[in-house]
């Protein structure tokens, strides 16, 4: 069992997602082969000798030598997850901002066209009134 890692998930969907993401990826130059474990009760799969620090078979033991995850690794993983959440949130905000800017531009474009028409009609009426000397011709 040298190099085997077991991860327990609370949801089956999460386990399936992890399997799909991790399978055939490389870690430390070695390809990972991920599969579901037939072990249903991890308490029975543990090496009791290892738990008592007396297992002499080492990596060749047929039972699981469960080692705690170092806190530094947990912190690094939490920081990475937080960074990813921040990036996702920033990207979501950028997309939202682009959408709202695009909507605003479309509305402003419509306003500009109508205001241009209004300005043209006003300038025509002014030029008519100037040509008539300010008098209305009937």
PDB file of C-alpha atoms in Angstrom:
ATOM      1  CA  UNK A   1       0.000   0.000   0.000  1.00  0.00           C
ATOM      2  CA  UNK A   2       2.956   2.316  -0.544  1.00  0.00           C
ATOM      3  CA  UNK A   3       1.748   5.662  -1.820  1.00  0.00           C
ATOM      4  CA  UNK A   4      -1.963   5.099  -1.345  1.00  0.00           C
ATOM      5  CA  UNK A   5      -4.114   7.926  -0.081  1.00  0.00           C
ATOM      6  CA  UNK A   6      -7.691   7.660   1.111  1.00  0.00           C
ATOM      7  CA  UNK A   7     -10.085  10.560   1.343  1.00  0.00           C
ATOM      8  CA  UNK A   8     -13.495  10.348   2.910  1.00  0.00           C
ATOM      9  CA  UNK A   9     -16.309  12.595   1.647  1.00  0.00           C
ATOM     10  CA  UNK A  10     -19.621  13.356   3.270  1.00  0.00           C
ATOM     11  CA  UNK A  11     -21.419  13.515  -0.099  1.00  0.00           C
ATOM     12  CA  UNK A  12     -21.146  10.943  -2.865  1.00  0.00           C
ATOM     13  CA  UNK A  13     -21.297  13.683  -5.541  1.00  0.00           C
ATOM     14  CA  UNK A  14     -18.256  15.388  -4.004  1.00  0.00           C
ATOM     15  CA  UNK A  15     -16.352  12.097  -4.111  1.00  0.00           C
ATOM     16  CA  UNK A  16     -17.280  11.583  -7.778  1.00  0.00           C
ATOM     17  CA  UNK A  17     -16.181  15.148  -8.623  1.00  0.00           C
ATOM     18  CA  UNK A  18     -12.847  14.622  -6.849  1.00  0.00           C
ATOM     19  CA  UNK A  19     -12.312  11.330  -8.664  1.00  0.00           C
ATOM     20  CA  UNK A  20     -12.965  12.979 -12.057  1.00  0.00           C
ATOM     21  CA  UNK A  21     -10.693  15.935 -11.325  1.00  0.00           C
ATOM     22  CA  UNK A  22      -7.789  13.991  -9.811  1.00  0.00           C
ATOM     23  CA  UNK A  23      -7.685  10.846 -11.942  1.00  0.00           C
ATOM     24  CA  UNK A  24      -4.684  10.669 -14.317  1.00  0.00           C
ATOM     25  CA  UNK A  25      -3.223  13.948 -13.052  1.00  0.00           C
ATOM     26  CA  UNK A  26       0.405  14.075 -11.981  1.00  0.00           C
ATOM     27  CA  UNK A  27       1.657  14.598  -8.464  1.00  0.00           C
ATOM     28  CA  UNK A  28       5.379  14.794  -7.752  1.00  0.00           C
ATOM     29  CA  UNK A  29       6.077  13.440 -11.242  1.00  0.00           C
ATOM     30  CA  UNK A  30       3.864  10.381 -10.798  1.00  0.00           C
ATOM     31  CA  UNK A  31       0.495   9.773 -12.429  1.00  0.00           C
ATOM     32  CA  UNK A  32      -2.374   9.308  -9.997  1.00  0.00           C
ATOM     33  CA  UNK A  33      -4.825   6.492 -10.490  1.00  0.00           C
ATOM     34  CA  UNK A  34      -7.951   7.361  -8.537  1.00  0.00           C
ATOM     35  CA  UNK A  35     -10.715   4.889  -7.758  1.00  0.00           C
ATOM     36  CA  UNK A  36     -13.462   4.358  -5.233  1.00  0.00           C
ATOM     37  CA  UNK A  37     -12.453   2.197  -2.294  1.00  0.00           C
ATOM     38  CA  UNK A  38     -14.461  -0.891  -1.350  1.00  0.00           C
ATOM     39  CA  UNK A  39     -13.673  -0.146   2.297  1.00  0.00           C
ATOM     40  CA  UNK A  40     -16.868   0.889   4.041  1.00  0.00           C
ATOM     41  CA  UNK A  41     -15.614   0.965   7.612  1.00  0.00           C
ATOM     42  CA  UNK A  42     -12.227   2.648   7.872  1.00  0.00           C
ATOM     43  CA  UNK A  43     -11.923   1.634  11.533  1.00  0.00           C
ATOM     44  CA  UNK A  44     -11.526  -1.989  10.433  1.00  0.00           C
ATOM     45  CA  UNK A  45      -8.944  -1.078   7.773  1.00  0.00           C
ATOM     46  CA  UNK A  46      -6.598   0.694  10.213  1.00  0.00           C
ATOM     47  CA  UNK A  47      -3.406  -0.913  11.382  1.00  0.00           C
ATOM     48  CA  UNK A  48      -3.694  -1.147  15.145  1.00  0.00           C
ATOM     49  CA  UNK A  49       0.043  -1.750  15.457  1.00  0.00           C
ATOM     50  CA  UNK A  50       0.755   1.519  13.636  1.00  0.00           C
ATOM     51  CA  UNK A  51      -1.668   3.336  15.954  1.00  0.00           C
ATOM     52  CA  UNK A  52       0.381   1.968  18.876  1.00  0.00           C
ATOM     53  CA  UNK A  53       3.642   2.849  17.061  1.00  0.00           C
ATOM     54  CA  UNK A  54       4.742  -0.783  16.843  1.00  0.00           C
ATOM     55  CA  UNK A  55       4.073  -1.832  13.201  1.00  0.00           C
ATOM     56  CA  UNK A  56       7.207  -3.407  11.752  1.00  0.00           C
ATOM     57  CA  UNK A  57       5.874  -3.949   8.232  1.00  0.00           C
ATOM     58  CA  UNK A  58       6.039  -0.228   7.385  1.00  0.00           C
ATOM     59  CA  UNK A  59       4.949   0.540   3.844  1.00  0.00           C
ATOM     60  CA  UNK A  60       4.380  -3.149   3.140  1.00  0.00           C
ATOM     61  CA  UNK A  61       1.606  -3.467   5.722  1.00  0.00           C
ATOM     62  CA  UNK A  62      -1.768  -4.473   4.269  1.00  0.00           C
ATOM     63  CA  UNK A  63      -3.616  -2.158   6.638  1.00  0.00           C
ATOM     64  CA  UNK A  64      -3.921   1.597   6.550  1.00  0.00           C
ATOM     65  CA  UNK A  65      -1.378   3.701   8.395  1.00  0.00           C
ATOM     66  CA  UNK A  66      -3.443   6.810   8.974  1.00  0.00           C
ATOM     67  CA  UNK A  67      -1.384   9.940   9.411  1.00  0.00           C
ATOM     68  CA  UNK A  68      -2.795  13.296  10.432  1.00  0.00           C
ATOM     69  CA  UNK A  69      -2.790  16.065   7.844  1.00  0.00           C
ATOM     70  CA  UNK A  70      -0.226  18.708   8.882  1.00  0.00           C
ATOM     71  CA  UNK A  71      -1.774  22.041   9.928  1.00  0.00           C
ATOM     72  CA  UNK A  72       0.485  23.959   7.527  1.00  0.00           C
ATOM     73  CA  UNK A  73      -1.001  21.977   4.625  1.00  0.00           C
ATOM     74  CA  UNK A  74      -4.538  22.623   5.864  1.00  0.00           C
ATOM     75  CA  UNK A  75      -3.806  26.360   6.136  1.00  0.00           C
ATOM     76  CA  UNK A  76      -2.290  26.422   2.632  1.00  0.00           C
ATOM     77  CA  UNK A  77      -5.320  24.652   1.209  1.00  0.00           C
ATOM     78  CA  UNK A  78      -7.694  27.035   2.998  1.00  0.00           C
ATOM     79  CA  UNK A  79      -5.746  30.045   1.685  1.00  0.00           C
ATOM     80  CA  UNK A  80      -5.821  28.637  -1.843  1.00  0.00           C
ATOM     81  CA  UNK A  81      -9.561  28.060  -1.583  1.00  0.00           C
ATOM     82  CA  UNK A  82     -10.088  31.610  -0.276  1.00  0.00           C
ATOM     83  CA  UNK A  83      -7.958  33.042  -3.100  1.00  0.00           C
ATOM     84  CA  UNK A  84     -10.005  31.081  -5.611  1.00  0.00           C
ATOM     85  CA  UNK A  85     -13.258  32.336  -4.042  1.00  0.00           C
ATOM     86  CA  UNK A  86     -11.980  35.921  -4.282  1.00  0.00           C
ATOM     87  CA  UNK A  87     -10.975  35.471  -7.933  1.00  0.00           C
ATOM     88  CA  UNK A  88     -14.366  33.968  -8.758  1.00  0.00           C
ATOM     89  CA  UNK A  89     -16.152  36.824  -6.973  1.00  0.00           C
ATOM     90  CA  UNK A  90     -14.055  39.456  -8.782  1.00  0.00           C
ATOM     91  CA  UNK A  91     -14.727  37.792 -12.126  1.00  0.00           C
ATOM     92  CA  UNK A  92     -18.456  37.641 -11.365  1.00  0.00           C
ATOM     93  CA  UNK A  93     -18.435  41.359 -10.485  1.00  0.00           C
ATOM     94  CA  UNK A  94     -16.515  42.228 -13.670  1.00  0.00           C
ATOM     95  CA  UNK A  95     -19.032  40.348 -15.794  1.00  0.00           C
ATOM     96  CA  UNK A  96     -21.910  42.033 -13.957  1.00  0.00           C
ATOM     97  CA  UNK A  97     -20.291  45.436 -14.448  1.00  0.00           C
ATOM     98  CA  UNK A  98     -19.742  44.779 -18.164  1.00  0.00           C
ATOM     99  CA  UNK A  99     -23.385  43.718 -18.554  1.00  0.00           C
ATOM    100  CA  UNK A 100     -24.708  46.780 -16.757  1.00  0.00           C
ATOM    101  CA  UNK A 101     -22.321  49.055 -18.707  1.00  0.00           C
ATOM    102  CA  UNK A 102     -23.477  47.461 -21.947  1.00  0.00           C
ATOM    103  CA  UNK A 103     -27.134  48.021 -21.006  1.00  0.00           C
ATOM    104  CA  UNK A 104     -26.363  51.607 -20.020  1.00  0.00           C
ATOM    105  CA  UNK A 105     -24.531  52.210 -23.304  1.00  0.00           C
ATOM    106  CA  UNK A 106     -27.473  50.859 -25.279  1.00  0.00           C
ATOM    107  CA  UNK A 107     -29.881  53.129 -23.394  1.00  0.00           C
ATOM    108  CA  UNK A 108     -27.545  56.129 -23.729  1.00  0.00           C
ATOM    109  CA  UNK A 109     -27.136  55.435 -27.447  1.00  0.00           C
ATOM    110  CA  UNK A 110     -30.907  55.549 -27.856  1.00  0.00           C
ATOM    111  CA  UNK A 111     -31.068  58.814 -25.915  1.00  0.00           C
ATOM    112  CA  UNK A 112     -28.267  60.341 -27.985  1.00  0.00           C
ATOM    113  CA  UNK A 113     -30.061  59.530 -31.225  1.00  0.00           C
ATOM    114  CA  UNK A 114     -33.334  61.055 -30.059  1.00  0.00           C
ATOM    115  CA  UNK A 115     -31.607  64.134 -28.595  1.00  0.00           C
ATOM    116  CA  UNK A 116     -29.732  64.582 -31.891  1.00  0.00           C
ATOM    117  CA  UNK A 117     -33.059  64.612 -33.721  1.00  0.00           C
ATOM    118  CA  UNK A 118     -34.431  67.147 -31.239  1.00  0.00           C
ATOM    119  CA  UNK A 119     -31.404  69.395 -31.728  1.00  0.00           C
ATOM    120  CA  UNK A 120     -31.759  69.233 -35.506  1.00  0.00           C
ATOM    121  CA  UNK A 121     -35.427  70.171 -35.409  1.00  0.00           C
ATOM    122  CA  UNK A 122     -34.721  73.025 -32.985  1.00  0.00           C
ATOM    123  CA  UNK A 123     -31.914  74.366 -35.161  1.00  0.00           C
ATOM    124  CA  UNK A 124     -34.204  74.229 -38.234  1.00  0.00           C
ATOM    125  CA  UNK A 125     -36.904  76.179 -36.447  1.00  0.00           C
ATOM    126  CA  UNK A 126     -34.340  78.761 -35.326  1.00  0.00           C
ATOM    127  CA  UNK A 127     -32.994  79.166 -38.835  1.00  0.00           C
ATOM    128  CA  UNK A 128     -36.534  79.641 -40.158  1.00  0.00           C
ATOM    129  CA  UNK A 129     -37.325  82.274 -37.549  1.00  0.00           C
ATOM    130  CA  UNK A 130     -34.066  84.112 -38.309  1.00  0.00           C
ATOM    131  CA  UNK A 131     -34.680  84.087 -42.047  1.00  0.00           C
ATOM    132  CA  UNK A 132     -38.119  85.544 -41.526  1.00  0.00           C
ATOM    133  CA  UNK A 133     -36.671  88.321 -39.406  1.00  0.00           C
ATOM    134  CA  UNK A 134     -38.340  87.024 -36.336  1.00  0.00           C
ATOM    135  CA  UNK A 135     -41.795  87.501 -37.889  1.00  0.00           C
ATOM    136  CA  UNK A 136     -44.181  84.723 -38.410  1.00  0.00           C
ATOM    137  CA  UNK A 137     -45.310  84.413 -41.967  1.00  0.00           C
ATOM    138  CA  UNK A 138     -48.855  83.407 -42.501  1.00  0.00           C
TER     139      UNK A 138
END
